Amino acid sequence: MNGSARRRSALWPRWVPALVVLIGAWHSGVAAQCPKVLMFDGINVKTEAGLQQAAYWGQTVGVQGVFVNNVMAYWQADVGTDPGSKLWQQARLFQSNYAKYGATDNFIKDALYKAHDWNSAGQNSAVIAHFAHAAALARYAGFKGIALDLEPYTPTWVAAGGAGLAATIEREGRGIGQAMFAAYPDMTLIVMPDVLESSDRYKTFKQKFMSGVHQLKSGNTHLSRHGNYAFAVPFLRGLLSVPWKQVVIGLEQTYSRNSDGIANTVPRSRQLYTEFVQENGATGTVPGSATGLWPLGRTSQDKSARETPERFAQRLRVASDVSDDYVWIYAKGGTWQADERPSAAPLAPDFRQFVAAIHQARADCMAVDATRRDGSTAARH
């Protein structure tokens, strides 16, 4: 086993068989009303496509989909157009294996890891072609769609250029959206983070002030690195002008919010995007909201818990209740996986309780939806 595969192998702790027996085969009976849980944890298409890894994520951890790395990692990467290529075949194998264990809704994750020059017609047209190819691959492999991470890991949304550049960026967003839609009309598009929230467009003065206080308290000087999202708004306007079958906004502001905060944030986000689409006269689909949670992994070298299992369980239940189609769990790469390397950080001591919380929230949601089908109007939680 090579080094990468060795670091990413999904080890089976001794308690796993008992948990699998306890939870049973839930995946085939999931009610449509229950949001699916997605995992963001550095899952690599090249090293984690096997049945063991698929069983770990789908059956042991109990998620219904993952964000898949290293397919189209960044805008400048081109997956090509050959279904017979190694990458296309690996992606198809990944989807086939994960679906066998209930992880059906898998997404190619793409991010802004390299700089893009909006003033370059050549770069703009190349990126549109790259997204068309990625969408075609997603369709071929059976992936649910593409997750577009708009966080500016390199300066992207802070370029000078005024209204003229904003118009160019909006056209590029529309072109990317149209290219993906043409290649895969039934795909689901996930956009993260909440661009409207990140751009401060709809924030009150108090919200802006508290955001600054949070940054100071965190001591994280990189929190707003390249963090001006002003030009992300016209990009999103163009992207959402396409009549997508399904669009979901992956919320990051809910990572650490308490249950009440989640219950207030998700409907507010939904309202803002409804207004945004209406204001721009767009014919596209109004996005749904997916609550993001970050329970484990303070850094990539520290897998310890950021909250108690009980608090995570409560927040996950509320997130499942208020989110539209998905809830997603963020983690630094490998936080939810054991690691063979002697120097590697161990799993959190109460890791199994976090896993159990995922299964229990799913079971509770399904039980309430089953009651609803019998004629009850009881709330989920």
GROMACS .gro file of C-alpha atoms in nm:
model
  381
    1MET     CA    1   0.000   0.000   0.000
    2ASN     CA    2   0.148   0.337  -0.098
    3GLY     CA    3   0.201   0.618   0.152
    4SER     CA    4  -0.111   0.813   0.057
    5ALA     CA    5  -0.332   0.510   0.066
    6ARG     CA    6  -0.175   0.401   0.396
    7ARG     CA    7  -0.251   0.736   0.556
    8ARG     CA    8  -0.605   0.735   0.425
    9SER     CA    9  -0.698   0.372   0.479
   10ALA     CA   10  -1.025   0.329   0.668
   11LEU     CA   11  -0.939   0.122   0.971
   12TRP     CA   12  -1.215  -0.071   1.145
   13PRO     CA   13  -1.210  -0.022   1.523
   14ARG     CA   14  -1.319  -0.319   1.735
   15TRP     CA   15  -1.656  -0.159   1.813
   16VAL     CA   16  -1.762  -0.128   1.448
   17PRO     CA   17  -1.925  -0.474   1.401
   18ALA     CA   18  -2.148  -0.421   1.703
   19LEU     CA   19  -2.254  -0.079   1.579
   20VAL     CA   20  -2.330  -0.210   1.231
   21VAL     CA   21  -2.549  -0.484   1.377
   22LEU     CA   22  -2.721  -0.232   1.600
   23ILE     CA   23  -2.810   0.017   1.327
   24GLY     CA   24  -2.923  -0.237   1.069
   25ALA     CA   25  -2.975  -0.170   0.700
   26TRP     CA   26  -3.126   0.177   0.713
   27HIS     CA   27  -3.014   0.314   0.381
   28SER     CA   28  -3.279   0.155   0.160
   29GLY     CA   29  -3.565   0.281   0.374
   30VAL     CA   30  -3.470   0.649   0.405
   31ALA     CA   31  -3.769   0.875   0.371
   32ALA     CA   32  -3.747   1.151   0.114
   33GLN     CA   33  -3.821   1.416   0.378
   34CYS     CA   34  -3.506   1.343   0.579
   35PRO     CA   35  -3.207   1.553   0.469
   36LYS     CA   36  -2.909   1.342   0.374
   37VAL     CA   37  -2.582   1.383   0.563
   38LEU     CA   38  -2.272   1.462   0.356
   39MET     CA   39  -1.910   1.439   0.474
   40PHE     CA   40  -1.637   1.688   0.389
   41ASP     CA   41  -1.318   1.518   0.512
   42GLY     CA   42  -1.055   1.504   0.241
   43ILE     CA   43  -1.192   1.190   0.073
   44ASN     CA   44  -0.972   1.114  -0.226
   45VAL     CA   45  -1.108   0.959  -0.547
   46LYS     CA   46  -0.768   0.803  -0.619
   47THR     CA   47  -0.702   0.631  -0.284
   48GLU     CA   48  -1.044   0.582  -0.124
   49ALA     CA   49  -1.258   0.428  -0.395
   50GLY     CA   50  -1.243   0.073  -0.258
   51LEU     CA   51  -1.518  -0.127  -0.094
   52GLN     CA   52  -1.360  -0.106   0.251
   53GLN     CA   53  -1.352   0.273   0.242
   54ALA     CA   54  -1.704   0.286   0.096
   55ALA     CA   55  -1.836   0.063   0.375
   56TYR     CA   56  -1.661   0.274   0.635
   57TRP     CA   57  -1.819   0.600   0.525
   58GLY     CA   58  -2.157   0.470   0.421
   59GLN     CA   59  -2.220   0.204   0.684
   60THR     CA   60  -1.993   0.271   0.981
   61VAL     CA   61  -2.000   0.651   0.988
   62GLY     CA   62  -2.343   0.650   0.830
   63VAL     CA   63  -2.332   0.937   0.578
   64GLN     CA   64  -2.529   0.938   0.255
   65GLY     CA   65  -2.265   1.108   0.045
   66VAL     CA   66  -1.922   1.270   0.043
   67PHE     CA   67  -1.736   1.555  -0.122
   68VAL     CA   68  -1.486   1.386  -0.353
   69ASN     CA   69  -1.136   1.534  -0.379
   70ASN     CA   70  -0.886   1.522  -0.665
   71VAL     CA   71  -1.129   1.485  -0.953
   72MET     CA   72  -1.133   1.852  -1.054
   73ALA     CA   73  -0.953   2.002  -0.757
   74TYR     CA   74  -0.936   2.358  -0.893
   75TRP     CA   75  -1.066   2.561  -1.186
   76GLN     CA   76  -0.755   2.513  -1.400
   77ALA     CA   77  -0.772   2.131  -1.384
   78ASP     CA   78  -0.923   1.962  -1.688
   79VAL     CA   79  -1.066   1.611  -1.647
   80GLY     CA   80  -1.080   1.567  -2.023
   81THR     CA   81  -1.353   1.407  -2.230
   82ASP     CA   82  -1.245   1.042  -2.252
   83PRO     CA   83  -1.469   0.801  -2.056
   84GLY     CA   84  -1.200   0.538  -2.100
   85SER     CA   85  -0.940   0.741  -1.912
   86LYS     CA   86  -0.811   0.628  -1.575
   87LEU     CA   87  -0.973   0.922  -1.392
   88TRP     CA   88  -1.318   0.871  -1.543
   89GLN     CA   89  -1.307   0.498  -1.469
   90GLN     CA   90  -1.185   0.560  -1.113
   91ALA     CA   91  -1.469   0.806  -1.053
   92ARG     CA   92  -1.721   0.553  -1.178
   93LEU     CA   93  -1.575   0.283  -0.953
   94PHE     CA   94  -1.589   0.522  -0.658
   95GLN     CA   95  -1.959   0.593  -0.712
   96SER     CA   96  -2.048   0.229  -0.770
   97ASN     CA   97  -1.878   0.113  -0.452
   98TYR     CA   98  -2.008   0.393  -0.229
   99ALA     CA   99  -2.364   0.350  -0.351
  100LYS     CA  100  -2.355  -0.013  -0.237
  101TYR     CA  101  -2.327   0.112   0.122
  102GLY     CA  102  -2.583   0.390   0.103
  103ALA     CA  103  -2.348   0.678   0.016
  104THR     CA  104  -2.531   0.765  -0.303
  105ASP     CA  105  -2.507   1.144  -0.318
  106ASN     CA  106  -2.143   1.211  -0.397
  107PHE     CA  107  -2.013   1.541  -0.533
  108ILE     CA  108  -1.701   1.649  -0.717
  109LYS     CA  109  -1.549   1.918  -0.497
  110ASP     CA  110  -1.383   2.206  -0.677
  111ALA     CA  111  -1.212   2.502  -0.508
  112LEU     CA  112  -1.025   2.826  -0.577
  113TYR     CA  113  -0.678   2.695  -0.496
  114LYS     CA  114  -0.516   2.879  -0.788
  115ALA     CA  115  -0.554   3.236  -0.903
  116HIS     CA  116  -0.782   3.320  -1.193
  117ASP     CA  117  -0.743   3.628  -1.413
  118TRP     CA  118  -1.089   3.761  -1.495
  119ASN     CA  119  -0.941   3.991  -1.759
  120SER     CA  120  -0.805   3.698  -1.959
  121ALA     CA  121  -1.053   3.583  -2.224
  122GLY     CA  122  -0.844   3.270  -2.271
  123GLN     CA  123  -0.858   3.176  -1.904
  124ASN     CA  124  -1.229   3.248  -1.888
  125SER     CA  125  -1.313   3.028  -2.185
  126ALA     CA  126  -1.083   2.750  -2.063
  127VAL     CA  127  -1.252   2.740  -1.722
  128ILE     CA  128  -1.596   2.717  -1.882
  129ALA     CA  129  -1.475   2.416  -2.083
  130HIS     CA  130  -1.325   2.257  -1.771
  131PHE     CA  131  -1.655   2.277  -1.585
  132ALA     CA  132  -1.840   2.132  -1.885
  133HIS     CA  133  -1.599   1.837  -1.883
  134ALA     CA  134  -1.633   1.791  -1.505
  135ALA     CA  135  -2.012   1.787  -1.529
  136ALA     CA  136  -1.995   1.530  -1.808
  137LEU     CA  137  -1.768   1.314  -1.592
  138ALA     CA  138  -2.005   1.349  -1.297
  139ARG     CA  139  -2.294   1.234  -1.513
  140TYR     CA  140  -2.095   0.941  -1.650
  141ALA     CA  141  -1.977   0.829  -1.307
  142GLY     CA  142  -2.321   0.863  -1.149
  143PHE     CA  143  -2.223   1.140  -0.908
  144LYS     CA  144  -2.503   1.360  -0.780
  145GLY     CA  145  -2.331   1.674  -0.902
  146ILE     CA  146  -2.061   1.930  -0.827
  147ALA     CA  147  -1.980   2.121  -0.508
  148LEU     CA  148  -1.834   2.460  -0.591
  149ASP     CA  149  -1.627   2.602  -0.305
  150LEU     CA  150  -1.604   2.978  -0.362
  151GLU     CA  151  -1.385   3.053  -0.061
  152PRO     CA  152  -1.092   3.257  -0.199
  153TYR     CA  153  -0.790   3.051  -0.095
  154THR     CA  154  -0.608   3.276  -0.343
  155PRO     CA  155  -0.716   3.635  -0.421
  156THR     CA  156  -1.021   3.594  -0.642
  157TRP     CA  157  -1.299   3.833  -0.548
  158VAL     CA  158  -1.086   4.142  -0.471
  159ALA     CA  159  -0.966   4.239  -0.819
  160ALA     CA  160  -0.987   4.603  -0.927
  161GLY     CA  161  -1.213   4.685  -1.218
  162GLY     CA  162  -1.544   4.826  -1.100
  163ALA     CA  163  -1.870   4.773  -1.288
  164GLY     CA  164  -1.700   4.655  -1.604
  165LEU     CA  165  -1.524   4.371  -1.428
  166ALA     CA  166  -1.839   4.285  -1.233
  167ALA     CA  167  -2.021   4.237  -1.565
  168THR     CA  168  -1.739   4.013  -1.690
  169ILE     CA  169  -1.753   3.804  -1.374
  170GLU     CA  170  -2.130   3.771  -1.398
  171ARG     CA  171  -2.096   3.651  -1.760
  172GLU     CA  172  -1.835   3.399  -1.648
  173GLY     CA  173  -2.064   3.269  -1.375
  174ARG     CA  174  -2.344   3.234  -1.627
  175GLY     CA  175  -2.113   3.064  -1.876
  176ILE     CA  176  -1.991   2.813  -1.616
  177GLY     CA  177  -2.346   2.741  -1.510
  178GLN     CA  178  -2.472   2.697  -1.866
  179ALA     CA  179  -2.181   2.467  -1.951
  180MET     CA  180  -2.245   2.240  -1.653
  181PHE     CA  181  -2.619   2.240  -1.710
  182ALA     CA  182  -2.580   2.148  -2.077
  183ALA     CA  183  -2.351   1.857  -1.988
  184TYR     CA  184  -2.559   1.731  -1.694
  185PRO     CA  185  -2.913   1.881  -1.678
  186ASP     CA  186  -3.017   1.672  -1.377
  187MET     CA  187  -2.716   1.753  -1.160
  188THR     CA  188  -2.736   1.912  -0.818
  189LEU     CA  189  -2.514   2.215  -0.766
  190ILE     CA  190  -2.382   2.288  -0.417
  191VAL     CA  191  -2.231   2.632  -0.359
  192MET     CA  192  -2.033   2.710  -0.046
  193PRO     CA  193  -1.999   2.919   0.160
  194ASP     CA  194  -2.304   3.143   0.184
  195VAL     CA  195  -2.179   3.415  -0.051
  196LEU     CA  196  -2.447   3.667   0.043
  197GLU     CA  197  -2.359   3.631   0.410
  198SER     CA  198  -1.985   3.638   0.341
  199SER     CA  199  -2.011   3.949   0.124
  200ASP     CA  200  -2.176   4.146   0.409
  201ARG     CA  201  -2.443   4.243   0.158
  202TYR     CA  202  -2.731   4.177   0.393
  203LYS     CA  203  -2.558   4.215   0.729
  204THR     CA  204  -2.671   4.470   0.981
  205PHE     CA  205  -2.410   4.690   1.151
  206LYS     CA  206  -2.442   4.476   1.465
  207GLN     CA  207  -2.376   4.157   1.267
  208LYS     CA  208  -2.067   4.309   1.106
  209PHE     CA  209  -1.941   4.429   1.444
  210MET     CA  210  -1.993   4.090   1.608
  211SER     CA  211  -1.817   3.920   1.318
  212GLY     CA  212  -1.513   4.139   1.383
  213VAL     CA  213  -1.526   4.063   1.755
  214HIS     CA  214  -1.537   3.691   1.678
  215GLN     CA  215  -1.227   3.721   1.461
  216LEU     CA  216  -1.036   3.905   1.733
  217LYS     CA  217  -1.134   3.650   1.997
  218SER     CA  218  -1.039   3.358   1.777
  219GLY     CA  219  -0.684   3.484   1.734
  220ASN     CA  220  -0.697   3.354   1.376
  221THR     CA  221  -0.538   3.621   1.161
  222HIS     CA  222  -0.618   3.418   0.848
  223LEU     CA  223  -0.993   3.415   0.909
  224SER     CA  224  -1.051   3.684   0.646
  225ARG     CA  225  -0.761   3.594   0.419
  226HIS     CA  226  -0.855   3.722   0.072
  227GLY     CA  227  -1.198   3.736   0.232
  228ASN     CA  228  -1.369   4.016   0.040
  229TYR     CA  229  -1.654   3.846  -0.146
  230ALA     CA  230  -1.784   4.155  -0.327
  231PHE     CA  231  -1.725   4.017  -0.677
  232ALA     CA  232  -1.858   3.677  -0.574
  233VAL     CA  233  -2.207   3.828  -0.576
  234PRO     CA  234  -2.220   3.901  -0.953
  235PHE     CA  235  -2.061   3.561  -1.015
  236LEU     CA  236  -2.340   3.399  -0.815
  237ARG     CA  237  -2.598   3.609  -1.000
  238GLY     CA  238  -2.478   3.465  -1.328
  239LEU     CA  239  -2.447   3.112  -1.190
  240LEU     CA  240  -2.803   3.112  -1.052
  241SER     CA  241  -2.954   3.241  -1.376
  242VAL     CA  242  -2.944   2.882  -1.503
  243PRO     CA  243  -3.262   2.673  -1.450
  244TRP     CA  244  -3.094   2.414  -1.229
  245LYS     CA  245  -3.289   2.113  -1.117
  246GLN     CA  246  -3.150   2.163  -0.766
  247VAL     CA  247  -2.919   2.418  -0.604
  248VAL     CA  248  -2.806   2.403  -0.242
  249ILE     CA  249  -2.612   2.663  -0.043
  250GLY     CA  250  -2.369   2.502   0.201
  251LEU     CA  251  -2.381   2.719   0.513
  252GLU     CA  252  -2.059   2.766   0.709
  253GLN     CA  253  -2.188   3.022   0.958
  254THR     CA  254  -2.363   2.736   1.139
  255TYR     CA  255  -2.039   2.545   1.207
  256SER     CA  256  -2.046   2.627   1.577
  257ARG     CA  257  -2.383   2.793   1.637
  258ASN     CA  258  -2.612   2.649   1.898
  259SER     CA  259  -2.944   2.489   1.815
  260ASP     CA  260  -3.139   2.814   1.836
  261GLY     CA  261  -2.884   2.985   1.615
  262ILE     CA  262  -2.918   2.712   1.351
  263ALA     CA  263  -3.297   2.727   1.368
  264ASN     CA  264  -3.284   3.102   1.300
  265THR     CA  265  -3.002   3.103   1.043
  266VAL     CA  266  -3.135   2.850   0.793
  267PRO     CA  267  -3.477   3.012   0.728
  268ARG     CA  268  -3.306   3.352   0.707
  269SER     CA  269  -3.062   3.224   0.446
  270ARG     CA  270  -3.347   3.070   0.249
  271GLN     CA  271  -3.532   3.402   0.255
  272LEU     CA  272  -3.228   3.601   0.141
  273TYR     CA  273  -3.169   3.376  -0.158
  274THR     CA  274  -3.534   3.389  -0.255
  275GLU     CA  275  -3.511   3.769  -0.250
  276PHE     CA  276  -3.179   3.762  -0.437
  277VAL     CA  277  -3.322   3.555  -0.721
  278GLN     CA  278  -3.635   3.771  -0.738
  279GLU     CA  279  -3.440   4.098  -0.731
  280ASN     CA  280  -3.233   3.990  -1.028
  281GLY     CA  281  -3.526   3.867  -1.232
  282ALA     CA  282  -3.360   3.529  -1.257
  283THR     CA  283  -3.550   3.233  -1.394
  284GLY     CA  284  -3.325   2.994  -1.210
  285THR     CA  285  -3.406   2.772  -0.916
  286VAL     CA  286  -3.423   2.926  -0.570
  287PRO     CA  287  -3.147   2.754  -0.368
  288GLY     CA  288  -3.215   2.541  -0.066
  289SER     CA  289  -2.997   2.554   0.245
  290ALA     CA  290  -2.771   2.286   0.391
  291THR     CA  291  -2.655   2.336   0.749
  292GLY     CA  292  -2.282   2.291   0.800
  293LEU     CA  293  -2.154   2.145   1.129
  294TRP     CA  294  -1.793   2.116   1.250
  295PRO     CA  295  -1.784   1.888   1.555
  296LEU     CA  296  -1.438   1.727   1.532
  297GLY     CA  297  -1.085   1.833   1.443
  298ARG     CA  298  -0.943   2.162   1.560
  299THR     CA  299  -0.660   2.143   1.307
  300SER     CA  300  -0.537   1.887   1.055
  301GLN     CA  301  -0.303   1.755   1.329
  302ASP     CA  302  -0.557   1.765   1.610
  303LYS     CA  303  -0.859   1.534   1.583
  304SER     CA  304  -1.003   1.625   1.921
  305ALA     CA  305  -1.365   1.727   1.964
  306ARG     CA  306  -1.477   2.087   1.928
  307GLU     CA  307  -1.793   2.014   2.127
  308THR     CA  308  -1.945   1.735   2.333
  309PRO     CA  309  -2.119   1.445   2.159
  310GLU     CA  310  -2.443   1.550   2.328
  311ARG     CA  311  -2.425   1.902   2.190
  312PHE     CA  312  -2.341   1.770   1.843
  313ALA     CA  313  -2.636   1.531   1.860
  314GLN     CA  314  -2.872   1.812   1.953
  315ARG     CA  315  -2.743   2.044   1.681
  316LEU     CA  316  -2.758   1.767   1.421
  317ARG     CA  317  -3.122   1.696   1.508
  318VAL     CA  318  -3.212   2.062   1.467
  319ALA     CA  319  -3.009   2.087   1.145
  320SER     CA  320  -3.194   1.786   1.006
  321ASP     CA  321  -3.523   1.950   1.093
  322VAL     CA  322  -3.462   2.288   0.930
  323SER     CA  323  -3.237   2.203   0.631
  324ASP     CA  324  -3.386   2.134   0.290
  325ASP     CA  325  -3.213   1.834   0.137
  326TYR     CA  326  -2.873   1.806   0.300
  327VAL     CA  327  -2.678   1.857   0.620
  328TRP     CA  328  -2.302   1.853   0.581
  329ILE     CA  329  -2.020   1.786   0.824
  330TYR     CA  330  -1.694   1.973   0.782
  331ALA     CA  331  -1.367   1.827   0.906
  332LYS     CA  332  -0.999   1.881   0.857
  333GLY     CA  333  -0.870   1.601   0.636
  334GLY     CA  334  -0.872   1.267   0.816
  335THR     CA  335  -1.050   1.380   1.133
  336TRP     CA  336  -1.308   1.103   1.104
  337GLN     CA  337  -1.056   0.838   1.001
  338ALA     CA  338  -0.804   0.633   1.194
  339ASP     CA  339  -0.446   0.666   1.074
  340GLU     CA  340  -0.181   0.394   1.077
  341ARG     CA  341   0.121   0.621   1.104
  342PRO     CA  342   0.287   0.610   1.449
  343SER     CA  343   0.314   0.989   1.460
  344ALA     CA  344  -0.046   1.048   1.354
  345ALA     CA  345  -0.302   1.205   1.585
  346PRO     CA  346  -0.547   0.955   1.737
  347LEU     CA  347  -0.921   0.974   1.693
  348ALA     CA  348  -1.109   1.171   1.955
  349PRO     CA  349  -1.160   0.954   2.268
  350ASP     CA  350  -1.538   0.978   2.234
  351PHE     CA  351  -1.534   0.937   1.856
  352ARG     CA  352  -1.783   0.650   1.858
  353GLN     CA  353  -2.038   0.872   2.032
  354PHE     CA  354  -2.022   1.120   1.746
  355VAL     CA  355  -2.076   0.837   1.498
  356ALA     CA  356  -2.368   0.707   1.704
  357ALA     CA  357  -2.520   1.057   1.699
  358ILE     CA  358  -2.528   1.051   1.319
  359HIS     CA  359  -2.706   0.718   1.313
  360GLN     CA  360  -2.947   0.817   1.588
  361ALA     CA  361  -3.044   1.145   1.421
  362ARG     CA  362  -3.110   0.956   1.100
  363ALA     CA  363  -3.321   0.696   1.277
  364ASP     CA  364  -3.521   0.961   1.462
  365CYS     CA  365  -3.592   1.152   1.143
  366MET     CA  366  -3.701   0.840   0.960
  367ALA     CA  367  -3.926   0.733   1.247
  368VAL     CA  368  -4.106   1.069   1.252
  369ASP     CA  369  -4.146   1.069   0.876
  370ALA     CA  370  -4.291   0.719   0.895
  371THR     CA  371  -4.540   0.852   1.151
  372ARG     CA  372  -4.625   1.137   0.916
  373ARG     CA  373  -4.701   0.892   0.638
  374ASP     CA  374  -4.946   0.727   0.876
  375GLY     CA  375  -5.133   1.054   0.908
  376SER     CA  376  -4.969   1.223   1.205
  377THR     CA  377  -4.860   1.588   1.187
  378ALA     CA  378  -4.604   1.559   1.465
  379ALA     CA  379  -4.286   1.757   1.431
  380ARG     CA  380  -3.961   1.566   1.386
  381HIS     CA  381  -3.798   1.678   1.708
   0.00000   0.00000   0.00000
